[in-house]
mmCIF file of C-alpha atoms in Angstrom:
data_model
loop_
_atom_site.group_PDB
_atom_site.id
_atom_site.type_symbol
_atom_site.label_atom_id
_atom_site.label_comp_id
_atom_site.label_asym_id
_atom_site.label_seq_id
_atom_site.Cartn_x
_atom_site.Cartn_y
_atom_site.Cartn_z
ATOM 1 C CA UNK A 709 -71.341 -163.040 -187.845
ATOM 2 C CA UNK A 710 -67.961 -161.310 -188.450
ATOM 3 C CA UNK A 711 -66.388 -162.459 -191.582
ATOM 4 C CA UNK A 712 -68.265 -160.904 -194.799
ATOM 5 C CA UNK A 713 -67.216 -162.319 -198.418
ATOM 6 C CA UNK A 714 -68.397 -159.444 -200.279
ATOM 7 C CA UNK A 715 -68.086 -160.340 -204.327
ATOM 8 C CA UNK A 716 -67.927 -157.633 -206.634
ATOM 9 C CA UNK A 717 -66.838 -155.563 -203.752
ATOM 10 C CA UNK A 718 -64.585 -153.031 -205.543
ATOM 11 C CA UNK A 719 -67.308 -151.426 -207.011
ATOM 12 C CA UNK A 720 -69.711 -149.143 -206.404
ATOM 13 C CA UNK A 721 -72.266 -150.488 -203.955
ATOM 14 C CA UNK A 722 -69.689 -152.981 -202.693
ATOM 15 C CA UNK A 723 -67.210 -150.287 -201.825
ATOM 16 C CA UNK A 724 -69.677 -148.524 -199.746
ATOM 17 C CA UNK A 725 -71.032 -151.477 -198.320
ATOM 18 C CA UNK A 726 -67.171 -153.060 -197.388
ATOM 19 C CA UNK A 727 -66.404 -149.648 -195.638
ATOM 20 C CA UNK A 728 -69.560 -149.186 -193.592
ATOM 21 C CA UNK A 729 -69.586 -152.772 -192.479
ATOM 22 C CA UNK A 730 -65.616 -152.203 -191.432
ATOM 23 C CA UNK A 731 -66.341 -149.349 -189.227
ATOM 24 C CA UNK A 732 -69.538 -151.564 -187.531
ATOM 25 C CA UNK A 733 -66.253 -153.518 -186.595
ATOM 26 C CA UNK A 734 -66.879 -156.743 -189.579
ATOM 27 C CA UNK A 735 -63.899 -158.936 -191.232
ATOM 28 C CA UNK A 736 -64.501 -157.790 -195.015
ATOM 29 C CA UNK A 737 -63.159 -159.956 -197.685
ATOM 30 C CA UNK A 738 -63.562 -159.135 -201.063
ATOM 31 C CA UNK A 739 -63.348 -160.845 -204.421
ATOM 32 C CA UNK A 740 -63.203 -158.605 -207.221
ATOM 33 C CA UNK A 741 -61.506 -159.197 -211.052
ATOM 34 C CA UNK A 742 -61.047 -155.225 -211.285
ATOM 35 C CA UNK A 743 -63.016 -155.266 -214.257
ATOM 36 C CA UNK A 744 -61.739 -152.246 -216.976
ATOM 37 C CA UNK A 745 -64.925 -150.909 -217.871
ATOM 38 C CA UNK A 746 -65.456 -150.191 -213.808
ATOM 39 C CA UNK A 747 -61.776 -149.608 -212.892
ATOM 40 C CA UNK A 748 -59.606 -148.445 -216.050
ATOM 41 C CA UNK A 749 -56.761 -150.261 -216.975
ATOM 42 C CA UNK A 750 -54.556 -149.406 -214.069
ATOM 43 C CA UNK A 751 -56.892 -150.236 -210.792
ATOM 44 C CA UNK A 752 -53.956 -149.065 -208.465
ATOM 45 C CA UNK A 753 -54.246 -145.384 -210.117
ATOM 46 C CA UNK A 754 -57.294 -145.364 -211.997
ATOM 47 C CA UNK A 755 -60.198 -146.543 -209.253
ATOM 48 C CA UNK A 756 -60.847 -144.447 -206.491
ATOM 49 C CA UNK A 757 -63.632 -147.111 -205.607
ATOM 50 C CA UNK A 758 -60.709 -150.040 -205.304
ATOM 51 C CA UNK A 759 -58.138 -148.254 -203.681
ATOM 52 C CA UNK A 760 -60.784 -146.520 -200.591
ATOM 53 C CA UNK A 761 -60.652 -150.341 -199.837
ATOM 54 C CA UNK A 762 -57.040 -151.636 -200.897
ATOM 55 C CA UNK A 763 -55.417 -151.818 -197.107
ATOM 56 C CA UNK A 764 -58.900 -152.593 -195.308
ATOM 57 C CA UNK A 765 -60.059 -155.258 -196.389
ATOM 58 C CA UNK A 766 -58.450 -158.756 -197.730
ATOM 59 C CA UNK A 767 -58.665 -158.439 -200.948
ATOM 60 C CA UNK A 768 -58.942 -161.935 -203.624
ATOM 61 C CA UNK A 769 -58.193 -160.266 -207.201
ATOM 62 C CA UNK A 770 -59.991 -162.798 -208.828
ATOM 63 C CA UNK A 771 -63.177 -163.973 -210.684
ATOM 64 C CA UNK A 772 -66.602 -165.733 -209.665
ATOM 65 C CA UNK A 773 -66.191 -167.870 -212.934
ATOM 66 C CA UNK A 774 -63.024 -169.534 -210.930
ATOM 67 C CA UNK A 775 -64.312 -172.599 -208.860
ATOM 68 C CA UNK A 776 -60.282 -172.009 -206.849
ATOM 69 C CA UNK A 777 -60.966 -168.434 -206.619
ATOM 70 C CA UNK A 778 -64.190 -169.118 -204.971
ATOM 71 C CA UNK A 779 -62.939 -171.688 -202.615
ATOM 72 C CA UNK A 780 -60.449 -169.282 -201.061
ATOM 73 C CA UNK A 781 -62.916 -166.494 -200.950
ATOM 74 C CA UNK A 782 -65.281 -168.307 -198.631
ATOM 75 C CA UNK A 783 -63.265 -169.935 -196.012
ATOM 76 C CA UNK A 784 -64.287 -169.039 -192.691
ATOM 77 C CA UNK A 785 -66.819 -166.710 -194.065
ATOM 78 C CA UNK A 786 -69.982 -166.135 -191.947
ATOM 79 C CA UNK A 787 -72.306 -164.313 -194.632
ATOM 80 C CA UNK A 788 -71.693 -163.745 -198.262
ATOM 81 C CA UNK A 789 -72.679 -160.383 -200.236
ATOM 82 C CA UNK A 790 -73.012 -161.443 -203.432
ATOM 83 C CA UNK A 791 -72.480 -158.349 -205.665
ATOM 84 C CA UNK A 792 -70.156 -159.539 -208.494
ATOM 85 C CA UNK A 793 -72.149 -159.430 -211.953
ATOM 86 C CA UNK A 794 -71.810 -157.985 -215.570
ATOM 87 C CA UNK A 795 -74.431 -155.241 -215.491
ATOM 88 C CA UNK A 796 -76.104 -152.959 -218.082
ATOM 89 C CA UNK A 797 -79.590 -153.455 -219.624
ATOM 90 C CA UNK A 798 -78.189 -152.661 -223.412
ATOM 91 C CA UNK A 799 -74.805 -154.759 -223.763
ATOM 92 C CA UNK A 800 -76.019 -157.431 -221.882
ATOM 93 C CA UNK A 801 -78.581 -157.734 -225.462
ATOM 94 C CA UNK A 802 -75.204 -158.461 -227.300
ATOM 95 C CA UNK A 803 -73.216 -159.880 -224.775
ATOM 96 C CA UNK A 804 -74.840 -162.807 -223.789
ATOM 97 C CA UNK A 805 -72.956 -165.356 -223.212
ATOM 98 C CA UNK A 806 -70.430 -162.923 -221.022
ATOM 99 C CA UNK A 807 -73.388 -162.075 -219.044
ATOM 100 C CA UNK A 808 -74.943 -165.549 -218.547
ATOM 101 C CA UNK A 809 -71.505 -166.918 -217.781
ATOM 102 C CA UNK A 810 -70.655 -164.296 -214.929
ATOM 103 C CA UNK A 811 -74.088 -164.048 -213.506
ATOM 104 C CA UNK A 812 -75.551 -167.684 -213.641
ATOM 105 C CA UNK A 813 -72.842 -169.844 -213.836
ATOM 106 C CA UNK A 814 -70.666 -167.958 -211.628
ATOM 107 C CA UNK A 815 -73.313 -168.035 -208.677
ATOM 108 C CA UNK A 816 -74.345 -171.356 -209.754
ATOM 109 C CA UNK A 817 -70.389 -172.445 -208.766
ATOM 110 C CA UNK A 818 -70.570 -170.801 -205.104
ATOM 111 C CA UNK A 819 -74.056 -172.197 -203.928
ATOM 112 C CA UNK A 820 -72.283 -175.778 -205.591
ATOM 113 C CA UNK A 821 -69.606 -175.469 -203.481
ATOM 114 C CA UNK A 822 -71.521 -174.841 -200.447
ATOM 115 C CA UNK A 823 -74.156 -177.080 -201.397
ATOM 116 C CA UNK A 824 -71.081 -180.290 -201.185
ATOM 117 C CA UNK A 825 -69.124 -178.858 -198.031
ATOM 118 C CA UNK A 826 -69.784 -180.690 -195.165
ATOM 119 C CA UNK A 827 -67.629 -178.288 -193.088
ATOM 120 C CA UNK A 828 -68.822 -174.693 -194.848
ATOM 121 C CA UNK A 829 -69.173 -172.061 -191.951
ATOM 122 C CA UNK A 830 -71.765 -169.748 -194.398
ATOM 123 C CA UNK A 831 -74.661 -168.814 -192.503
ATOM 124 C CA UNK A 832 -76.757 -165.974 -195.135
ATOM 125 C CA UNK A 833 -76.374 -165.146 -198.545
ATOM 126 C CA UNK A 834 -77.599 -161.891 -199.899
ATOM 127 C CA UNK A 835 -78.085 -161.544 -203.082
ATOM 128 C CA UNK A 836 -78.440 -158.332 -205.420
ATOM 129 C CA UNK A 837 -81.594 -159.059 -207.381
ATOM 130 C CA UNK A 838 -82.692 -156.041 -209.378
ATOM 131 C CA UNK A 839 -86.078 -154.070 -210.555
ATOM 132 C CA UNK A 840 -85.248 -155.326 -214.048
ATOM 133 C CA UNK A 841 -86.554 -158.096 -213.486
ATOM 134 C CA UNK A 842 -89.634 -157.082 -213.541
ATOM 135 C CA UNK A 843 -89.908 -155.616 -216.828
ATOM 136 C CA UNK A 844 -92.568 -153.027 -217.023
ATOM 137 C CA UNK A 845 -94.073 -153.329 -213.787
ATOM 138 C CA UNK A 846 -97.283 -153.101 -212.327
ATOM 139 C CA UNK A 847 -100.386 -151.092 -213.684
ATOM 140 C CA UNK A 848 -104.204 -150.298 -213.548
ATOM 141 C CA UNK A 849 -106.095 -151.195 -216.542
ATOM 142 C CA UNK A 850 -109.392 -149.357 -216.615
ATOM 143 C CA UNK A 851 -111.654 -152.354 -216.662
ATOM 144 C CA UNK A 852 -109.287 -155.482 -215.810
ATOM 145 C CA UNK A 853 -107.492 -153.846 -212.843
ATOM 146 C CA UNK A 854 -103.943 -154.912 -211.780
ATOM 147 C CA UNK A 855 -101.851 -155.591 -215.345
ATOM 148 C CA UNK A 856 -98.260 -156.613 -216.362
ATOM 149 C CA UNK A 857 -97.850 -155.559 -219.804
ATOM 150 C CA UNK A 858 -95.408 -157.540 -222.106
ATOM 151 C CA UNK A 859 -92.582 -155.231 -223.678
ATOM 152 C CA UNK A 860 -93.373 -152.334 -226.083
ATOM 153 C CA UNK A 861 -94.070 -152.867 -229.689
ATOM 154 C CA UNK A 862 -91.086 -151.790 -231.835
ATOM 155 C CA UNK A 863 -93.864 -150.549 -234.546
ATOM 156 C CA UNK A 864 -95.256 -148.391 -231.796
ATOM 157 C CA UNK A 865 -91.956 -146.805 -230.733
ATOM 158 C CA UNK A 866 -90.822 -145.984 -234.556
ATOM 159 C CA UNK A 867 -94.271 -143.836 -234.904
ATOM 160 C CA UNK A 868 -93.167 -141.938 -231.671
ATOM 161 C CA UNK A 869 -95.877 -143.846 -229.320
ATOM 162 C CA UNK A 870 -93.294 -144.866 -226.081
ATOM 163 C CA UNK A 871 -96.700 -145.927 -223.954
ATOM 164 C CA UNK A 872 -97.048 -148.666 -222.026
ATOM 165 C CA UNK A 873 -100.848 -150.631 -223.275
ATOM 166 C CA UNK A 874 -102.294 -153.410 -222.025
ATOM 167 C CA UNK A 875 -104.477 -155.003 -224.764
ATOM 168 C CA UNK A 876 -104.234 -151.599 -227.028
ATOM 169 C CA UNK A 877 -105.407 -149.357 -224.277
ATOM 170 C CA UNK A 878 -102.933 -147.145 -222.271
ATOM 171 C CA UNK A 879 -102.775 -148.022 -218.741
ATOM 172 C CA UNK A 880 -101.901 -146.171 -215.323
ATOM 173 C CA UNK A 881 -98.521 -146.887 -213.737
ATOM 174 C CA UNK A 882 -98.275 -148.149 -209.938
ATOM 175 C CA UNK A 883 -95.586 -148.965 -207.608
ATOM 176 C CA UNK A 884 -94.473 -152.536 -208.318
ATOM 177 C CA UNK A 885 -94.470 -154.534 -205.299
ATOM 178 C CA UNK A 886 -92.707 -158.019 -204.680
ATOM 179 C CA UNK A 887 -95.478 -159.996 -205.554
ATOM 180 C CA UNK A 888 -95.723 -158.312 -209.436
ATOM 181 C CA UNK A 889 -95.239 -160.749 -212.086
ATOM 182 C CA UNK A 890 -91.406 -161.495 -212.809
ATOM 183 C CA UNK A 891 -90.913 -160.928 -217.075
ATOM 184 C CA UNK A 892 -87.595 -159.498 -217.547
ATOM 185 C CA UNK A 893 -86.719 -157.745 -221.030
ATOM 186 C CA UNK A 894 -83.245 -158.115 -221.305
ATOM 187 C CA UNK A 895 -80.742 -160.538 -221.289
ATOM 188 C CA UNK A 896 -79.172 -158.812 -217.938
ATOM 189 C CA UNK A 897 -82.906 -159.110 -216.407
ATOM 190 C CA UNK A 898 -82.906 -162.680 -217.409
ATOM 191 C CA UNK A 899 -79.706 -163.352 -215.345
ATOM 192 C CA UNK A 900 -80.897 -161.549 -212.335
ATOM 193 C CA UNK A 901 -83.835 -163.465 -211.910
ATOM 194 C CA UNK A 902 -81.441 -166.585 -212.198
ATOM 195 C CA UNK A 903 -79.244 -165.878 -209.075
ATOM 196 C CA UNK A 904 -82.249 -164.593 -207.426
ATOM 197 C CA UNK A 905 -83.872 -167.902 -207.762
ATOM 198 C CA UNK A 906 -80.823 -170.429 -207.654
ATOM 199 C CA UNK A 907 -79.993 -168.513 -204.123
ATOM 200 C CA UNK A 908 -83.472 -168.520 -203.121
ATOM 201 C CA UNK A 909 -84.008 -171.950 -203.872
ATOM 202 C CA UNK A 910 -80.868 -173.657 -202.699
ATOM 203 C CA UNK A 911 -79.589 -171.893 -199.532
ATOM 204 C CA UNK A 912 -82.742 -173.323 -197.632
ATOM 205 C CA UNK A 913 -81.882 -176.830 -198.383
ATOM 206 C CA UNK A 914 -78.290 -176.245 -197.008
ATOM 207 C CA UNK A 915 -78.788 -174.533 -193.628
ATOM 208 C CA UNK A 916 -78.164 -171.086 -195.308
ATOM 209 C CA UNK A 917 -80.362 -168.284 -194.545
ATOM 210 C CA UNK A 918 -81.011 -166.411 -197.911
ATOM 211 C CA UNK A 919 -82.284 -162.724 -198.539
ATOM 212 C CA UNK A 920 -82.624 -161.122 -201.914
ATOM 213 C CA UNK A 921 -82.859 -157.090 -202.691
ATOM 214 C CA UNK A 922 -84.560 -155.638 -205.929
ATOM 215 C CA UNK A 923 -82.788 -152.470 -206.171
ATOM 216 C CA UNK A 924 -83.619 -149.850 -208.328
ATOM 217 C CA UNK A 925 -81.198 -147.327 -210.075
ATOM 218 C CA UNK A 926 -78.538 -146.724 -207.419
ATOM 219 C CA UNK A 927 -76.255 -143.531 -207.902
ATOM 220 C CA UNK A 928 -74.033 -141.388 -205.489
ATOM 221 C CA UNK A 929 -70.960 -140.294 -204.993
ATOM 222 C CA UNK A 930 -68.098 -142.988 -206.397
ATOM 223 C CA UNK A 931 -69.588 -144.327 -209.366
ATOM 224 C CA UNK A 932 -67.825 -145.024 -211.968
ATOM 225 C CA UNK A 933 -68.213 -142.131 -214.037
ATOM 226 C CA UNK A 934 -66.305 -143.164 -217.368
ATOM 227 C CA UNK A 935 -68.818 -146.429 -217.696
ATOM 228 C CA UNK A 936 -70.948 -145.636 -220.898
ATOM 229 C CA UNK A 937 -73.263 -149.144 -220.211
ATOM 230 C CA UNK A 938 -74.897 -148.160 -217.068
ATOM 231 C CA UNK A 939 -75.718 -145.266 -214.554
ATOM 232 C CA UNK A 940 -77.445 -142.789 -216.262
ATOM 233 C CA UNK A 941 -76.741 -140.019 -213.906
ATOM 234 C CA UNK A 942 -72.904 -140.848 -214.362
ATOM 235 C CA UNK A 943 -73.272 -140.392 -218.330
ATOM 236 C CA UNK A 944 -75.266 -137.491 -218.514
ATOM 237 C CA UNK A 945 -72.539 -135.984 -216.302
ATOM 238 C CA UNK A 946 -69.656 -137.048 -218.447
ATOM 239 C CA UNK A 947 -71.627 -135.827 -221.147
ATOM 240 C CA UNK A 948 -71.751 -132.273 -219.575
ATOM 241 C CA UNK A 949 -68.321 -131.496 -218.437
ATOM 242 C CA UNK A 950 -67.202 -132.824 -221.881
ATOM 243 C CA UNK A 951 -69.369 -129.541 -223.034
ATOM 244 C CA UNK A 952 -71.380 -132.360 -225.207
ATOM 245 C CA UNK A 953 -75.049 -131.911 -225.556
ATOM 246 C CA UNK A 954 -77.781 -134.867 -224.133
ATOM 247 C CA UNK A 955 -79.713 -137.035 -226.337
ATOM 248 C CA UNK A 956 -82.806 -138.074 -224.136
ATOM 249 C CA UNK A 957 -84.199 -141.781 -225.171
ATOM 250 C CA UNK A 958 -87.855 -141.882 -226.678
ATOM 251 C CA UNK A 959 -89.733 -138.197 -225.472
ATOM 252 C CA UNK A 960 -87.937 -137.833 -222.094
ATOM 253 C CA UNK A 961 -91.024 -138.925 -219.911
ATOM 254 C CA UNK A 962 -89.285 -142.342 -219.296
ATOM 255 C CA UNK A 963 -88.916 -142.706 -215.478
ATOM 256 C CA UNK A 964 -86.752 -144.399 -213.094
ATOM 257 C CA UNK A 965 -86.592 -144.885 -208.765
ATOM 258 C CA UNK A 966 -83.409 -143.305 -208.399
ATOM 259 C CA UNK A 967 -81.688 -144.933 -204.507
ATOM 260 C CA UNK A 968 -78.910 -143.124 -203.240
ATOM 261 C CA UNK A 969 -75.694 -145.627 -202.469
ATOM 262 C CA UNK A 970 -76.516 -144.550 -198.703
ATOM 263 C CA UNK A 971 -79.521 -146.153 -198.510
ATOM 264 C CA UNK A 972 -78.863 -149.208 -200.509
ATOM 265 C CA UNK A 973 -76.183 -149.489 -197.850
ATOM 266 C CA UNK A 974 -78.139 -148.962 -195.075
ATOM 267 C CA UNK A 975 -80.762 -151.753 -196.611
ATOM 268 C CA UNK A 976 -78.204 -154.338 -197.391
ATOM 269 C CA UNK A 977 -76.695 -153.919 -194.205
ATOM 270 C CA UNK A 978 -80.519 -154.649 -192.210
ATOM 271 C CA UNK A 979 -81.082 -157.640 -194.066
ATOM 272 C CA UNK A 980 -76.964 -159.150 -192.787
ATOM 273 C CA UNK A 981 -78.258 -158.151 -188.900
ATOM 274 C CA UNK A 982 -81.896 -158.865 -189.318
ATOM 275 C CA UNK A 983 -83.495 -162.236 -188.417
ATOM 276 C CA UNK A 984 -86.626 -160.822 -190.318
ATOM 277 C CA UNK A 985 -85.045 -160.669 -193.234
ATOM 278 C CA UNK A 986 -84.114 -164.637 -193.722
ATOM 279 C CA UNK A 987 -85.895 -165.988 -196.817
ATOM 280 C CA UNK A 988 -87.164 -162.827 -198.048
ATOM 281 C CA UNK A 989 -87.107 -160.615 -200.896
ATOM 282 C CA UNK A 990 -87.186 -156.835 -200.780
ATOM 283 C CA UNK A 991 -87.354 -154.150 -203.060
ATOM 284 C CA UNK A 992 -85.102 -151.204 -202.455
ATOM 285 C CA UNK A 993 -85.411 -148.145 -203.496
ATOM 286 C CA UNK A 994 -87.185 -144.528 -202.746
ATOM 287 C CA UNK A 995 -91.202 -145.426 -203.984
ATOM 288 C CA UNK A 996 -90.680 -142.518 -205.969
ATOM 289 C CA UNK A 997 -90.526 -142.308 -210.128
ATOM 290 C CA UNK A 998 -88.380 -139.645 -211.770
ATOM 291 C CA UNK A 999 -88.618 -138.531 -215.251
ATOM 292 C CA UNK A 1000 -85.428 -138.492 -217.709
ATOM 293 C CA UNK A 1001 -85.568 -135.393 -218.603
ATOM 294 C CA UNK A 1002 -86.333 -133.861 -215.166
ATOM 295 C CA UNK A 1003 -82.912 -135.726 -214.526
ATOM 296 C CA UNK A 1004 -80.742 -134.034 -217.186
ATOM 297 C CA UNK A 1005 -82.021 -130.482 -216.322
ATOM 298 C CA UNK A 1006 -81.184 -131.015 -212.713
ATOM 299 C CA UNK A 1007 -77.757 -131.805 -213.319
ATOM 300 C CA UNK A 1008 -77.753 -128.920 -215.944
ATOM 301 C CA UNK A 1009 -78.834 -126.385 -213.059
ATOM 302 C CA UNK A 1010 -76.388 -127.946 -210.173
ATOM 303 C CA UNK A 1011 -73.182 -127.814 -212.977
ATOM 304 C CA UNK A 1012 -73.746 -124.683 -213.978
ATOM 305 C CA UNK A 1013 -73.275 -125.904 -217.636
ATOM 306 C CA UNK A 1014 -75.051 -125.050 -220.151
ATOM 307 C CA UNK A 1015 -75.528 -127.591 -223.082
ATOM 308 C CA UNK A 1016 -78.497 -128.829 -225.104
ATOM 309 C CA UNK A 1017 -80.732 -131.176 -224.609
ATOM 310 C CA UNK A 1018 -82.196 -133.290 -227.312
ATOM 311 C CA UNK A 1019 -85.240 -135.349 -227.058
ATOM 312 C CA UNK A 1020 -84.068 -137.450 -230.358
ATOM 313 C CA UNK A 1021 -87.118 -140.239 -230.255
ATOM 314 C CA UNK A 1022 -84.081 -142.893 -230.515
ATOM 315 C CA UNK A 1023 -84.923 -145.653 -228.429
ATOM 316 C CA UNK A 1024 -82.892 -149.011 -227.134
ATOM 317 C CA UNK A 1025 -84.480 -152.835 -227.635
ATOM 318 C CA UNK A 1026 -84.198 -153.920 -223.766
ATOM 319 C CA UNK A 1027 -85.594 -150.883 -222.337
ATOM 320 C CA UNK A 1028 -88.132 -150.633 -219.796
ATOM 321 C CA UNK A 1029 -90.591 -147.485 -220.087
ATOM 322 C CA UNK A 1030 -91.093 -147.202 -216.255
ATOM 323 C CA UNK A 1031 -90.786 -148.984 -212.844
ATOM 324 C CA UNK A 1032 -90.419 -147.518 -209.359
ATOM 325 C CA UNK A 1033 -90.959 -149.525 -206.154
ATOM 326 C CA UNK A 1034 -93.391 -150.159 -203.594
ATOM 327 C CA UNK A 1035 -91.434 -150.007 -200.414
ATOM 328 C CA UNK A 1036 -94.354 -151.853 -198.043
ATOM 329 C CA UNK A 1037 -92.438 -154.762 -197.368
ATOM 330 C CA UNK A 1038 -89.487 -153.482 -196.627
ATOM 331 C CA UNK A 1039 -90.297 -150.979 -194.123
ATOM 332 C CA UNK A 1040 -92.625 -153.459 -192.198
ATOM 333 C CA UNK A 1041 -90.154 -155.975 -191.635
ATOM 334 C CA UNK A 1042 -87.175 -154.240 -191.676
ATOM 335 C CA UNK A 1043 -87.996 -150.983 -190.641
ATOM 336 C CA UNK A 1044 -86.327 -149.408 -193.561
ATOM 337 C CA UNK A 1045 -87.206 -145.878 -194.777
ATOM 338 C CA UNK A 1046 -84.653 -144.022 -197.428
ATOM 339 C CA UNK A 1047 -83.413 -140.903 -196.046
ATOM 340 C CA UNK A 1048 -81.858 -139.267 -198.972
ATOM 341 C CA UNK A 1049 -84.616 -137.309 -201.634
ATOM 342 C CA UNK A 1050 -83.531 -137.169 -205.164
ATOM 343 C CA UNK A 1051 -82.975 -133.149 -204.583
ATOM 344 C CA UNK A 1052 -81.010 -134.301 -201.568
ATOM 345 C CA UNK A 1053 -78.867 -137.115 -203.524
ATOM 346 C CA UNK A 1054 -78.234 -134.879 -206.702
ATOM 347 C CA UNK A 1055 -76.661 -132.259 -204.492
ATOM 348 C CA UNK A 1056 -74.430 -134.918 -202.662
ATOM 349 C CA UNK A 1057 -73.789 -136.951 -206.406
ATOM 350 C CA UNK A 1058 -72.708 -133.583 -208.515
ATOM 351 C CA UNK A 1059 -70.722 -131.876 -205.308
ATOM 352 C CA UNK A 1060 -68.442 -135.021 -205.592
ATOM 353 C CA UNK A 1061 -68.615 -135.391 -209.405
ATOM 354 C CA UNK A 1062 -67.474 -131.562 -209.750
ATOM 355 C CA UNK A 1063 -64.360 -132.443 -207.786
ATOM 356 C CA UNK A 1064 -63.265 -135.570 -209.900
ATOM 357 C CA UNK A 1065 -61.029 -135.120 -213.346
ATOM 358 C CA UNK A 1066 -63.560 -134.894 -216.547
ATOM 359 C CA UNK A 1067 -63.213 -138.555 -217.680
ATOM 360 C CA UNK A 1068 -64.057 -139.138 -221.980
ATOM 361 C CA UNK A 1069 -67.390 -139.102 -222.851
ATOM 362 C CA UNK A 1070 -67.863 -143.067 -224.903
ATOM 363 C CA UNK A 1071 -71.685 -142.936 -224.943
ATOM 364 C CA UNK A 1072 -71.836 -142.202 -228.417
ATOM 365 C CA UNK A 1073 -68.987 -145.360 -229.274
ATOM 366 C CA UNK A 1074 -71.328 -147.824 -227.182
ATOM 367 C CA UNK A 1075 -74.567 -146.658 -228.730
ATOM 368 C CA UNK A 1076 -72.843 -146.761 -232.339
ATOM 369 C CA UNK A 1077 -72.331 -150.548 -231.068
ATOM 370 C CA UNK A 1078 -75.668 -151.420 -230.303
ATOM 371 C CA UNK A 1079 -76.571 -149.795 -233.557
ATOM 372 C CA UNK A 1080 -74.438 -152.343 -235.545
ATOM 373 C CA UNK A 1081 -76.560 -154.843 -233.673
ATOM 374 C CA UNK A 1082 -79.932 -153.738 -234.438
ATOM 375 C CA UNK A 1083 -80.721 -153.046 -230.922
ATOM 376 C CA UNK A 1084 -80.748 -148.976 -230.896
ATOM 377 C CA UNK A 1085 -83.492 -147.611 -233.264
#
C-alpha cells in the first residue's frame, strides 16, 4: 500500500499522522473542509496544523457529506484513514443533526461507494472509533462483579454526589477493555459507535480489510488551541495565558486516559502495516486515569501562571465520570506500548503551547450555550 486517503487530515491527529506516513515514503491524500472552529477563518494564515501539510500532500478541500468529493478522494487509494468527524461530547447534545449528518451519513456515503465499485482499488479502512462510546466503563460491584453502570442521575449530581453506582451502591473503577458493554451518553458517542459498526460490518463483505481504534483523550503539541468544544488540556491553557481563572466540572476527581498525538500515531500507523490488525478493534491510549484537577495544577506549575482554580460543582448532561483503557489487546497483537507518560507529554504539550500567540479564551460563550439548552447544570 502507498496511496493513503486520510479524511479529516488537516487536523490534529490527521496532521501528524499525514506527515509521519510521508516521511515512511506513503502517497498522502487528504480531504479536509477546513472547518472554522479547528482552523479560523483564514486556513492559509490561521492553521498551523493545515499549512505543516499544504505542499506535501494532495490536498481535496472538501466535505465527507459530498458523494463527488468522495469519489475524487478515493481514486487509486490503497487504504483509507478515516478521521473526518464533528467532535465534542457537549455540542454534539445540541447539534445533532450536524453531528449525525457528518459522522453517519458521511461514512455511510464512502463504504456506499465502495460497496457498488466494481473497479475500487481500497484494500483497509481504519476507522477512529472513540472511548465515548463506552459511556462509563467497566467496574467491580462488591457482590455482582464486572458492572456497566447507566449514566449518572441528574438528582444525584445537583446534591454534589458525582459517583458512579451500580444499583445505589458505589462501585470500583477498572480499565475498560474491548469487550465492555458499548452505551454511549452523548449524541457524539452515538455517532461513533455508528461508523465503528457500518465500517466493521461492511468492509468484510467487500474485500476490505477493516480496523477500528478507541482512542482516548489525545493531546500534544498542534492542537487547536482556540477550540472551546473539545481538548481539555487546550482550554485550560487558553484559559491561563488569558490570566482567567479554571472552573473544574463536578469536584475535580473526574478522570480521563490522556494519549499523546505520538502514540496515537504510532498506533494508527501499526494497524495500516499490520496483517494482525485486519478486523479488529483496539483501544488506544496509556491504561492510565488522570484526575481533572491534577491536570489544571500541572499546567499551572509548567506555565508559571498563577490563577485560581475553582471546583464550581457545575456539571455538563453528556459527561462521562471516568474511563481509561485496558491496553491488553493492543499490545498482544500489535505490539504496541505508549512511550510518552503524562509528565512526559505535559512537558512536550506546554513547551509548544508557550511558543504559540495567546488565542481568546470562548469557554465561557460555549458553556453559556449549553446553558440556554438545559444541558450545563
Amino acid at each position: 500500500m502507498k496511496n493513503i486517503l486520510i479524511t479529516g487530515g488537516a487536523g490534529f491527529i490527521g496532521s501528524n499522522l499525514s506527515l509521519t506516513l510521508i516521511d515512511k515514503g506513503y502517497k498522502i491524500t487528504v480531504l479536509d473542509n477546513l472547518s472554522p472552529q479547528i482552523h479560523g477563518e483564514n486556513p492559509e494564515q490561521s492553521s498551523p496544523l493545515y499549512n505543516s501539510i499544504k505542499d506535501k500532500v494532495n490536498f481535496i478541500n472538501g466535505t465527507v457529506t459530498s458523494r463527488e468529493d468522495w469519489e475524487k478522494a478515493l481514486k487509486n487509494q490503497d487504504a483509507v484513514v478515516h478521521y473526518a468527524a464533528e467532535t465534542g461530547t457537549g455540542q454534539s447534545m445540541y447539534c445533532i443533526e450536524k453531528y449525525a449528518e457528518v459522522n453517519m451519513q458521511g461514512t455511510a456515503i464512502m463504504l456506499d461507494i465502495l460497496a457498488n465499485d466494481p473497479e475500487k482499488t481500497v484494500k483497509k479502512i481504519v476507522v477512529a472509533s472513540s472511548r465515548s462510546i463506552y459511556g462509563e466503563g467497566k467496574y467491580r460491584h462488591p457482590e455482582l462483579g464486572f458492572v456497566y453502570p447507566e449514566h449518572r442521575n441528574e438528582k444525584d449530581m445537583l446534591n454534589g454526589d458525582f459517583e458512579v453506582k451500580f444499583n445505589g451502591q458505589n462501585v470500583e473503577l477498572l480499565a475498560t477493555d474491548e469487550e465492555s458493554k458499548i452505551h454511549p451518553s452523548s449524541v457524539y458517542g452515538i455517532t461513533k459507535q455508528n461508523q465503528e459498526q457500518m465500517v466493521m460490518t461492511v468492509c468484510p463483505t467487500i474485500g476490505i480489510a477493516p480496523v477500528a481504534f478507541r482512542y482516548q483523550n489525545v493531546y500534544g503539541a498542534g492542537q487547536s488551541l482556540s477550540n472551546p468544544y473539545t481538548g481539555i488540556l487546550s482550554i485550560f491553557s487558553t484559559q491561563i495565558r488569558n490570566g482567567n481563572g479554571i472552573k473544574i466540572f463536578e469536584d475535580g476527581k473526574e478522570t480521563r486516559d490522556f494519549v499523546y498525538i505520538d502514540d496515537v500515531v504510532d498506533a494508527t500507523i501499526r494497524g495500516l502495516e499490520m496483517e494482525e490488525a485486519n478486523g479488529e478493534i483496539f483501544n488506544v491510549g496509556t491504561g492510565e486515569a488522570t484526575d481533572v484537577l491534577t491536570v489544571a495544577n500541572t499546567l499551572l506549575k509548567a506555565y508559571g501562571i498563577d490563577v485560581p482554580v475553582t471546583v464550581t460543582g457545575n456539571f455538563r448532561l453528556g459527561d462521562i465520570r471516568h474511563n481509561y483503557a485496558d491496553l491488553t489487546k493492543i499490545k498482544e497483537k500489535l505490539n504496541f506500548i505508549p512511550q510518552v507518560s503524562f509528565d512526559q507529554g505535559i512537558k512536550k504539550f506546554t513547551d509548544w503551547v508557550l511558543q504559540q500567540e495567546i488565542q481568546e479564551d470562548n469557554l465561557e460563550k460555549s458553556l453559556e450555550e449549553m446553558k440556554k439548552k438545559g444541558l450545563y447544570k
